[in-house]
mmCIF file of C-alpha atoms and ligand atoms in Angstrom:
data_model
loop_
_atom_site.group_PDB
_atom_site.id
_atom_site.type_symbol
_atom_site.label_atom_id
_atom_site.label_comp_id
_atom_site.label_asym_id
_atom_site.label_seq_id
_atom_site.Cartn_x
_atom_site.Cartn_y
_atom_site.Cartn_z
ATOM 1 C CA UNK N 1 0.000 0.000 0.000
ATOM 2 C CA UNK N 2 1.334 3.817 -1.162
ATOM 3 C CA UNK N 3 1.888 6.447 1.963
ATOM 4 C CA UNK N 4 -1.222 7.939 -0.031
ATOM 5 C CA UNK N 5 -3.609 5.348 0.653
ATOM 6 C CA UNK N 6 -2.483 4.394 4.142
ATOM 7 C CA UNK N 7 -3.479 8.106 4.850
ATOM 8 C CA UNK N 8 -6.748 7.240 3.363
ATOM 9 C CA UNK N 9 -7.330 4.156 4.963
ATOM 10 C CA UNK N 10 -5.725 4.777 8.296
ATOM 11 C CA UNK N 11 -4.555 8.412 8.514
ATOM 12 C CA UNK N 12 -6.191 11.019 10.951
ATOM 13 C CA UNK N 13 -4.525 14.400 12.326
ATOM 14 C CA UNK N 14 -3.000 12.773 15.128
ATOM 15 C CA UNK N 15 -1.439 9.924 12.821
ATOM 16 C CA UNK N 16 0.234 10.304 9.654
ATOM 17 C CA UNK N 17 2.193 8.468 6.846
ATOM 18 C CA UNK N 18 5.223 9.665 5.016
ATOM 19 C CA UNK N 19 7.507 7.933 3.181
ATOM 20 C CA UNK N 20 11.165 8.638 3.731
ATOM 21 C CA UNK N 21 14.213 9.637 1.263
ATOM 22 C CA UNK N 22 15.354 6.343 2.409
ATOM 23 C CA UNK N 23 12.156 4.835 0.893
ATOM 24 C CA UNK N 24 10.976 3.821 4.057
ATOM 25 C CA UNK N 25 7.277 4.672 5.263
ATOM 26 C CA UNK N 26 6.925 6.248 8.540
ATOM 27 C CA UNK N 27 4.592 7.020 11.149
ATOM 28 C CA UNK N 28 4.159 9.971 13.070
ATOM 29 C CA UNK N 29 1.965 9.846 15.804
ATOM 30 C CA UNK N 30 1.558 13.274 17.667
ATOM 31 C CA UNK N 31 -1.317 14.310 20.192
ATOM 32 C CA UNK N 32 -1.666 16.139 23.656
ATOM 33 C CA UNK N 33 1.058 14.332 25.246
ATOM 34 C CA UNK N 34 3.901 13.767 22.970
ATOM 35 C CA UNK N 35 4.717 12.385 19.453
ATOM 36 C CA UNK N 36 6.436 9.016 18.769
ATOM 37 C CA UNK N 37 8.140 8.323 15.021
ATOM 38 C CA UNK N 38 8.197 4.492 13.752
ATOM 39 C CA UNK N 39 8.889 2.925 10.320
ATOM 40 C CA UNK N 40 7.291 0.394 9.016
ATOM 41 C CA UNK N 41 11.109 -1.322 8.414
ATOM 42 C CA UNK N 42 11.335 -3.115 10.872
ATOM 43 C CA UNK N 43 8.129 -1.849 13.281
ATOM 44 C CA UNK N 44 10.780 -0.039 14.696
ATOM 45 C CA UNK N 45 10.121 2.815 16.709
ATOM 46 C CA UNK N 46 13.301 5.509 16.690
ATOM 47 C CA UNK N 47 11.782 8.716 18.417
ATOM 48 C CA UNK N 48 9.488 8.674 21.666
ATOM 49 C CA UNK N 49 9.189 13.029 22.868
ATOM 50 C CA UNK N 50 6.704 13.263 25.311
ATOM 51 C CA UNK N 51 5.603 17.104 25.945
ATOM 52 C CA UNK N 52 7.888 18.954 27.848
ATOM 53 C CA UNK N 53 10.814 16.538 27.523
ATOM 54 C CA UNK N 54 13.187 15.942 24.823
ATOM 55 C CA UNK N 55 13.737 12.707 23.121
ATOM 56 C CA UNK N 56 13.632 9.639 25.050
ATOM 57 C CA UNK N 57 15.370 7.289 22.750
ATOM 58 C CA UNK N 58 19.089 7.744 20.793
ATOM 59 C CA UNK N 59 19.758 6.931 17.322
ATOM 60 C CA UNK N 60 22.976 6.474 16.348
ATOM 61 C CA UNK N 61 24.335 9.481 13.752
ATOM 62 C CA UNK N 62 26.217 6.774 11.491
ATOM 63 C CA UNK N 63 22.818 4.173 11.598
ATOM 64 C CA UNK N 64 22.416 2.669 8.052
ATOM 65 C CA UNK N 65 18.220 3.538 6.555
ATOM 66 C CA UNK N 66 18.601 0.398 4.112
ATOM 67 C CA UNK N 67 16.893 -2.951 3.486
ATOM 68 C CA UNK N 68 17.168 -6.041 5.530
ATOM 69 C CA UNK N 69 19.856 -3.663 7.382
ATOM 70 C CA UNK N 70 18.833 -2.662 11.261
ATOM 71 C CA UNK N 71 18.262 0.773 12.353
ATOM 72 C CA UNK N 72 20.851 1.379 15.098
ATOM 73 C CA UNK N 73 19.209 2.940 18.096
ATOM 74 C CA UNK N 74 15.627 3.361 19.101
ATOM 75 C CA UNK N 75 13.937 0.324 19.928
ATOM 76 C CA UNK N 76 14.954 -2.823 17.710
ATOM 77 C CA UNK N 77 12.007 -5.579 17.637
ATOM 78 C CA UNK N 78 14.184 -8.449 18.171
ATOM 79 C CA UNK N 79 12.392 -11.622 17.410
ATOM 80 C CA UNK N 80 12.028 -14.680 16.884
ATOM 81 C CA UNK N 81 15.345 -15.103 18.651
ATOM 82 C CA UNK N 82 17.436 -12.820 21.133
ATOM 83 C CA UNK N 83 21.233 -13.059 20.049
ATOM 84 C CA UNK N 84 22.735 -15.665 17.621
ATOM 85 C CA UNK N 85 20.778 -18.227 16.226
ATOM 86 C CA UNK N 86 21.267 -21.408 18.101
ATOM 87 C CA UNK N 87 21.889 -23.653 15.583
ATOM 88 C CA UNK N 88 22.721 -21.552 12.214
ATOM 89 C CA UNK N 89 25.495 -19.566 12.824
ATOM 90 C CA UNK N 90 25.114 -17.405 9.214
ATOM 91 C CA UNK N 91 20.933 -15.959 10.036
ATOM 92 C CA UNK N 92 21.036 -12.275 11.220
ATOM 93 C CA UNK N 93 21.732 -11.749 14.671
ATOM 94 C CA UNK N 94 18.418 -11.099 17.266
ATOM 95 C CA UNK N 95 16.542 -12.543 14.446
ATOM 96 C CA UNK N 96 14.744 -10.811 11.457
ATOM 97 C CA UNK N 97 11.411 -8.833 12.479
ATOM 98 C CA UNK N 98 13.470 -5.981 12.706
ATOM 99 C CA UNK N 99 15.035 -6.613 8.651
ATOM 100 C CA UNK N 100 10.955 -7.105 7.852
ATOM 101 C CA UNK N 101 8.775 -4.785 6.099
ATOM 102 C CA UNK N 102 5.725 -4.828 8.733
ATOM 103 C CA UNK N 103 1.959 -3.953 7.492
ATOM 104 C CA UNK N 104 -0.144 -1.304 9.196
ATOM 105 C CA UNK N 105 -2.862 -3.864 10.657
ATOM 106 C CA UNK N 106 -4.885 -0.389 12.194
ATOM 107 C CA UNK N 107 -4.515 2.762 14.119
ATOM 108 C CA UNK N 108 -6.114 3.616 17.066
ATOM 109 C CA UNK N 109 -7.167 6.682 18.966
ATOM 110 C CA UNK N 110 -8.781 7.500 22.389
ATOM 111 C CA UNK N 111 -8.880 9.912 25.377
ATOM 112 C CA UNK N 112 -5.892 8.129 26.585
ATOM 113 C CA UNK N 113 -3.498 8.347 23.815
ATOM 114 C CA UNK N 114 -3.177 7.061 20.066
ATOM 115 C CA UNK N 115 -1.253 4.207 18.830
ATOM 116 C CA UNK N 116 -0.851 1.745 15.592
ATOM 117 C CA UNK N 117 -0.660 -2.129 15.300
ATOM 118 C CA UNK N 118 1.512 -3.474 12.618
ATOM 119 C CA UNK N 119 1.633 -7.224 11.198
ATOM 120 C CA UNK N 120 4.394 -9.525 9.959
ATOM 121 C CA UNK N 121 2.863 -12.690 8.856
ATOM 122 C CA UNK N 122 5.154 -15.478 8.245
ATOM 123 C CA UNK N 123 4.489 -15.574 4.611
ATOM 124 C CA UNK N 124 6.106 -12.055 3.819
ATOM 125 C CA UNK N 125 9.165 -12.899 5.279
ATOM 126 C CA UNK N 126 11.927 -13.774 3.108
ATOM 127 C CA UNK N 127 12.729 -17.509 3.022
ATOM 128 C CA UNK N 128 16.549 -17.329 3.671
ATOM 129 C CA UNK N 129 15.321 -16.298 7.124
ATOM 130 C CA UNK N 130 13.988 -19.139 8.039
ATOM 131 C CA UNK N 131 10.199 -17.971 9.014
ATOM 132 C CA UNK N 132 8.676 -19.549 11.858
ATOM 133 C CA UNK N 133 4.957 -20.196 11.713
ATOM 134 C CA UNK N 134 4.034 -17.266 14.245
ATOM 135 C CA UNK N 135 1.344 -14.409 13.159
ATOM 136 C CA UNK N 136 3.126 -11.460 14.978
ATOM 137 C CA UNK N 137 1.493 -8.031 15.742
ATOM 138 C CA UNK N 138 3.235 -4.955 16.952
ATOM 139 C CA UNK N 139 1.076 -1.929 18.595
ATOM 140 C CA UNK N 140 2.413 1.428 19.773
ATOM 141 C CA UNK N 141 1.172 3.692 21.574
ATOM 142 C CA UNK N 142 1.585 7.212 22.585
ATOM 143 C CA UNK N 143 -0.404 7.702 25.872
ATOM 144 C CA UNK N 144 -1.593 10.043 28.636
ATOM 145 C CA UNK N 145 1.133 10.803 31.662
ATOM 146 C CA UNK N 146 4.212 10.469 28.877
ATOM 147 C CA UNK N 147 3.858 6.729 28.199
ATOM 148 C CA UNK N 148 5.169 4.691 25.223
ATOM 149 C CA UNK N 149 3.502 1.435 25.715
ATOM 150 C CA UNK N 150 4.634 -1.464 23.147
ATOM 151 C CA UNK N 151 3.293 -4.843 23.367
ATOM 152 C CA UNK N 152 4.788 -7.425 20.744
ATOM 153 C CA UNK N 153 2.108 -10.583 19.902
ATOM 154 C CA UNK N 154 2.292 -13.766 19.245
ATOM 155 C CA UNK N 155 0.223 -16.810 17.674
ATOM 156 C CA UNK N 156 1.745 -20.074 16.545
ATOM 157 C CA UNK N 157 0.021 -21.210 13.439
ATOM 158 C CA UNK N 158 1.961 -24.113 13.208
ATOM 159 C CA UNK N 159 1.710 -27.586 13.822
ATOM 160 C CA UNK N 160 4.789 -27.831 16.197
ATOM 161 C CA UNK N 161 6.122 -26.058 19.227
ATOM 162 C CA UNK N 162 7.979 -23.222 18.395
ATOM 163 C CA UNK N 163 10.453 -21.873 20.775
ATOM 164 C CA UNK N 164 10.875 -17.755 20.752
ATOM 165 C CA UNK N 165 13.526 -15.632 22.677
ATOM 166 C CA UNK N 166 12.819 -12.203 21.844
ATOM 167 C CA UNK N 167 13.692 -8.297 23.385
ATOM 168 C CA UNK N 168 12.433 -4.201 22.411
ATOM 169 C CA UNK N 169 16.073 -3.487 22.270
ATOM 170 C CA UNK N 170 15.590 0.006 23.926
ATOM 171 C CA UNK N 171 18.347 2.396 22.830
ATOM 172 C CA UNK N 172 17.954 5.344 26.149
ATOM 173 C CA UNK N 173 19.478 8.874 25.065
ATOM 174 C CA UNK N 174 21.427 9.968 28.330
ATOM 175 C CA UNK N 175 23.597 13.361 28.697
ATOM 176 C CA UNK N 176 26.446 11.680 29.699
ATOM 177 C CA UNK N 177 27.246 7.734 30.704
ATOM 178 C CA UNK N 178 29.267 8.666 33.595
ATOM 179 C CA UNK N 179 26.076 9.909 35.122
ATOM 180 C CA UNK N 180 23.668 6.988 34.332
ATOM 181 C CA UNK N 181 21.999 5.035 37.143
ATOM 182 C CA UNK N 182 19.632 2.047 36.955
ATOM 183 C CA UNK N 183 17.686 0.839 39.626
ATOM 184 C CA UNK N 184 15.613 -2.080 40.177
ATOM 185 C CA UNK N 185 18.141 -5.078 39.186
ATOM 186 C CA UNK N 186 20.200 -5.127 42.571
ATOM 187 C CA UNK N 187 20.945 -8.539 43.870
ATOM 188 C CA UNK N 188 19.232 -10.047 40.901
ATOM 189 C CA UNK N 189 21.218 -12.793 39.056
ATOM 190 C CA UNK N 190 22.643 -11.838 35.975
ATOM 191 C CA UNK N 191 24.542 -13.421 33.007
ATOM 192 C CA UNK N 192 27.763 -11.453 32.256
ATOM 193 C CA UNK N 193 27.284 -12.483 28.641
ATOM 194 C CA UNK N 194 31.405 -10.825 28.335
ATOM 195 C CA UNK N 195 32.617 -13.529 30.590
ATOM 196 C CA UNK N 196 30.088 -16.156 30.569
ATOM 197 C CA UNK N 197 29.370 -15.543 34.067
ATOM 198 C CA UNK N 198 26.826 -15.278 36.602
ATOM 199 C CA UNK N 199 26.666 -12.921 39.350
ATOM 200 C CA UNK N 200 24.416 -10.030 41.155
ATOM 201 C CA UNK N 201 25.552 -6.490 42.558
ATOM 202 C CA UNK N 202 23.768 -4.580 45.055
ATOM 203 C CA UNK N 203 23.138 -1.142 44.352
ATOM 204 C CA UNK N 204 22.553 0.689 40.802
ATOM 205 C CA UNK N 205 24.320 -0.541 38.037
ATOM 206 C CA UNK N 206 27.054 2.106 37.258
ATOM 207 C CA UNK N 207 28.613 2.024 33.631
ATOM 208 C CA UNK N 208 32.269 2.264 33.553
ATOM 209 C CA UNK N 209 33.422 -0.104 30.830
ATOM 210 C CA UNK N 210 31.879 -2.817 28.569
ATOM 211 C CA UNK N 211 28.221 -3.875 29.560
ATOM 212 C CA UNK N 212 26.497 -6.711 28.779
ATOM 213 C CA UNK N 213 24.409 -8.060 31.169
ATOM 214 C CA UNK N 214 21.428 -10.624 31.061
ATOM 215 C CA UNK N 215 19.368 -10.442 34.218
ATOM 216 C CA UNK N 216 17.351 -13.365 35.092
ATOM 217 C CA UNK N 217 14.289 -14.521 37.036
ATOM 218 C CA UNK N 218 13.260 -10.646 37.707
ATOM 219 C CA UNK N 219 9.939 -8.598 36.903
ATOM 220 C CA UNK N 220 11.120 -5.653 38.624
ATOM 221 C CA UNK N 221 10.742 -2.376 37.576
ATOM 222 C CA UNK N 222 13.497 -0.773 36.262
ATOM 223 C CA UNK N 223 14.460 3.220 36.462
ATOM 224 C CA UNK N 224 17.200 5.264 34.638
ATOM 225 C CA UNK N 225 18.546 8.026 36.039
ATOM 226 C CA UNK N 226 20.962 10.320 33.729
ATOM 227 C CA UNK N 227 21.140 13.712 35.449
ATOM 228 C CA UNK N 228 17.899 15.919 35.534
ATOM 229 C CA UNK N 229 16.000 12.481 33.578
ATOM 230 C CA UNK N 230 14.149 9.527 35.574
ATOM 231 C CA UNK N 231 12.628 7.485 33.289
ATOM 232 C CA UNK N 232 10.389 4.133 33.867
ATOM 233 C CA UNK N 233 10.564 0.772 31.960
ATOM 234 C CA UNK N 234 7.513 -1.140 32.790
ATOM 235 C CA UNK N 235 7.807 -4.868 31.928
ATOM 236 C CA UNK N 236 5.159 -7.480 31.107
ATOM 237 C CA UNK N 237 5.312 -10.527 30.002
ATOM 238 C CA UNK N 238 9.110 -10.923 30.721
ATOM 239 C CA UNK N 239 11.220 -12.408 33.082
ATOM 240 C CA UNK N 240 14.538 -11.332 32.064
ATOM 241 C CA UNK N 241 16.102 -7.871 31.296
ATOM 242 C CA UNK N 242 19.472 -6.740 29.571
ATOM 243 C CA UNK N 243 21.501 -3.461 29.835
ATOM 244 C CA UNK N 244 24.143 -3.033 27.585
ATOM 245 C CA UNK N 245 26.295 -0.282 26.559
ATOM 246 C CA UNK N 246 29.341 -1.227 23.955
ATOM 247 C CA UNK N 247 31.913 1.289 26.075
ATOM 248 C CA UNK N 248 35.083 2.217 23.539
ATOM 249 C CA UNK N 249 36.354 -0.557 22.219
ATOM 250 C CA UNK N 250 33.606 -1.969 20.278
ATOM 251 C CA UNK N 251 31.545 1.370 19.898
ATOM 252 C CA UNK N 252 35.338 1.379 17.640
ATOM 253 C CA UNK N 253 34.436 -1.906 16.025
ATOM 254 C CA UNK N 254 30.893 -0.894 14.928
ATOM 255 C CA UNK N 255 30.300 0.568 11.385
ATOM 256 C CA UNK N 256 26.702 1.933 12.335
ATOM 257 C CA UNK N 257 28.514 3.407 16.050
ATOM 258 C CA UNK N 258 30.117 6.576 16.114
ATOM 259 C CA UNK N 259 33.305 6.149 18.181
ATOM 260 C CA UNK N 260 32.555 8.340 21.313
ATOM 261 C CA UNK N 261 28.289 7.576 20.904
ATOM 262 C CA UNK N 262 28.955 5.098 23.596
ATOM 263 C CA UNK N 263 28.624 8.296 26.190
ATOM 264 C CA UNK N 264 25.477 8.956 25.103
ATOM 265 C CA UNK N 265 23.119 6.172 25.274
ATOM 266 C CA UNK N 266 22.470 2.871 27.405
ATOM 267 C CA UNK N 267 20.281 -0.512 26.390
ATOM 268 C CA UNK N 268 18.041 -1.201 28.967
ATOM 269 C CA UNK N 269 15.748 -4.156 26.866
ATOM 270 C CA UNK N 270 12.625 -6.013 27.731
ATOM 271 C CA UNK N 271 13.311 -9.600 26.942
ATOM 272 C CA UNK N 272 12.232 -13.090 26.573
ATOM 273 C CA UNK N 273 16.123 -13.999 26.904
ATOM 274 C CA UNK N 274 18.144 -17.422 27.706
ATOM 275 C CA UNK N 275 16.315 -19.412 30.210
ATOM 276 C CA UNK N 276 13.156 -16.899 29.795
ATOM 277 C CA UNK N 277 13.026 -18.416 26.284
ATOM 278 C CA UNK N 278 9.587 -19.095 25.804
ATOM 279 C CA UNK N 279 7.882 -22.443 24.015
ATOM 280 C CA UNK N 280 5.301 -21.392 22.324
ATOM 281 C CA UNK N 281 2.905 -25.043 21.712
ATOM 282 C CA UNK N 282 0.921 -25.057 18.575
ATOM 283 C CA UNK N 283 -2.381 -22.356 18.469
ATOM 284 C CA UNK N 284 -0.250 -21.187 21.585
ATOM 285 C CA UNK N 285 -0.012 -17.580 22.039
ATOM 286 C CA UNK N 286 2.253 -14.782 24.077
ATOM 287 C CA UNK N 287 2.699 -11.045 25.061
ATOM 288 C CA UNK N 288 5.672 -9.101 25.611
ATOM 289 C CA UNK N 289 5.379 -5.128 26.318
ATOM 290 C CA UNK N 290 6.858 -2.774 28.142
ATOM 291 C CA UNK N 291 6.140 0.765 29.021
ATOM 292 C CA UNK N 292 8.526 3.510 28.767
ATOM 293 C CA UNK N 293 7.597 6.323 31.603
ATOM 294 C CA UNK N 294 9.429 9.569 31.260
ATOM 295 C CA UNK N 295 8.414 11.774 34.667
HETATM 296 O O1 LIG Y 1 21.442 -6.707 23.778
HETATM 297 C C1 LIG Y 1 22.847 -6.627 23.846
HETATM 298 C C2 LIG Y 1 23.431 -7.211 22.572
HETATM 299 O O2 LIG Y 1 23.095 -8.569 22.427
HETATM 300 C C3 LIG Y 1 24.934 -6.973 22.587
HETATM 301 O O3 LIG Y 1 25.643 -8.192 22.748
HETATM 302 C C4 LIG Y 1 25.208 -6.287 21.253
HETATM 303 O O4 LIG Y 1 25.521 -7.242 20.275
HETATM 304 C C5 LIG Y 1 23.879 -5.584 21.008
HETATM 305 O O5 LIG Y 1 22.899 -6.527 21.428
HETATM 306 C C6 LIG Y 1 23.659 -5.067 19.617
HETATM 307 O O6 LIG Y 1 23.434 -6.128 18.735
HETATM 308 P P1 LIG Y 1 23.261 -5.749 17.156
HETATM 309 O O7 LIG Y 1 23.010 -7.064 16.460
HETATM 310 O O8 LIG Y 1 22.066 -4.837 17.061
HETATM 311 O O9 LIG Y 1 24.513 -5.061 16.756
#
């Protein structure tokens, strides 16, 4: 469908179509209490501003716009598996939704906010991937009190159990890393996925080299603190959590990175990660959201 007829079918003064130089289409949701930008590529969301604030989320300045290529920064849809593929070594790291050209599905507007729901059926992704037989449905919403809510869907169509690991990769914009808190993880169990080890810390995680944690067996809450910002990431759904930043070294190492962006940003994701990998049995169905609260 052209950006004219999705503003025909689905467009409305708080929602709007465009497509980019890039080729991409994008979404613009804007109403009393922010705006949020997402592409279609990918259902991935790369701008959350609620009123009064400035943006949530970092994109990297050297992130490639290009197909079957992800956006670095904003909030990846990593699915139908978080990391390397277990078995075949060559499909794309944290799995393809976020490669995938999604389908606007419909858009949505109330008192409380306005979102979209977007639709990857099995069928339009490329074979090479791999496609599991799960219907999956992305909705995002801008809501009342400065909430991005995101809930990613899931329906085995299939015959078979299907096993999915899956995160909303959150890429946080923060002034400067050496003032970044997060609270909400001490003394949980984590996987130092550097190392290969476990281990728990009391107190707020601090970032003063390489992270790249998996925390485990947690529904916590979890807050960011980055000077005059305190932000919220509701979880549901999930029982795992990751917070990486790639500190200098490999910030160096990444194409898409630029070499000092590392001071600017922090992953805190919402996952279905290692041993929160969940089975999904045939007709079986599960939710993953989050909320992102900027007070
Ligand atoms: O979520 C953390 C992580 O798995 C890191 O290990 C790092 O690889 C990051 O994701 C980014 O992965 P990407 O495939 O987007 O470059």
């Amino acid at each position: 469908m052209n950006v004219r007829e999705l503003n025909r079918r689905f467009g409305s003064k708080r929602v709007k179509f465009s497509r980019g130089k890039e080729g991409f289409i994008w979404i613009d949701i804007q109403n009393e209490f922010g705006s949020a930008r997402l592409t279609l590529h990918g259902a991935h969301v790369t701008s959350f501003i609620p009123n009064g604030s400035d943006d949530v989320l970092w994109v990297s300045e050297k992130s490639m716009f290009a197909p079957e290529k992800a956006i670095r920064g904003g909030i990846p849809v990593c699915w139908p598996w978080f990391g390397k593929h277990k078995t075949i070594p060559e499909l794309p790291t944290h799995g393809y939704a976020r490669l995938c050209e999604w389908e606007v599905a419909s858009v949505s507007s109330c008192p409380e906010g306005d979102g979209v729901e977007l639709h990857l059926a099995p069928e339009k992704v490329p074979a090479k991937w791999q496609p599991v037989p799960v219907e999956l449905t992305f909705q995002a919403a801008v809501e009342k009190d400065g909430v991005l809510r995101l809930v990613l869907s899931m329906l085995n169509c299939g015959e078979q159990p299907v096993a999915i690991s899956s995160a909303m990769h959150t890429y946080f914009a923060v002034d400067a890393i050496e003032n970044v808190a997060v609270d909400g993880l001490e003394d949980v169990r984590f996987v130092d996925t550097l190392n290969n080890t476990e281990s728990s810390e009391s107190g707020p995680i601090r970032i003063t080299r390489e992270t790249d944690r998996v925390y485990l067996d947690c529904e916590n809450d979890i807050s960011l603190r980055d000077g005059s910002h305190y932000t919220e990431i509701l979880r549901d759904g999930s029982r795992s959590a990751v917070v990486w930043n790639p500190w200098i070294d490999k910030a160096k190492r990444m194409p898409d990175f630029g070499d000092e962006e590392y001071r600017r940003m922090i992953c805190i994701e919402s996952t279905n990660a290692l041993e929160d990998t969940r089975i999904l049995e045939p007709d079986g169905f599960h939710v993953l959201a989050t909320a992102i609260i900027r007070h």
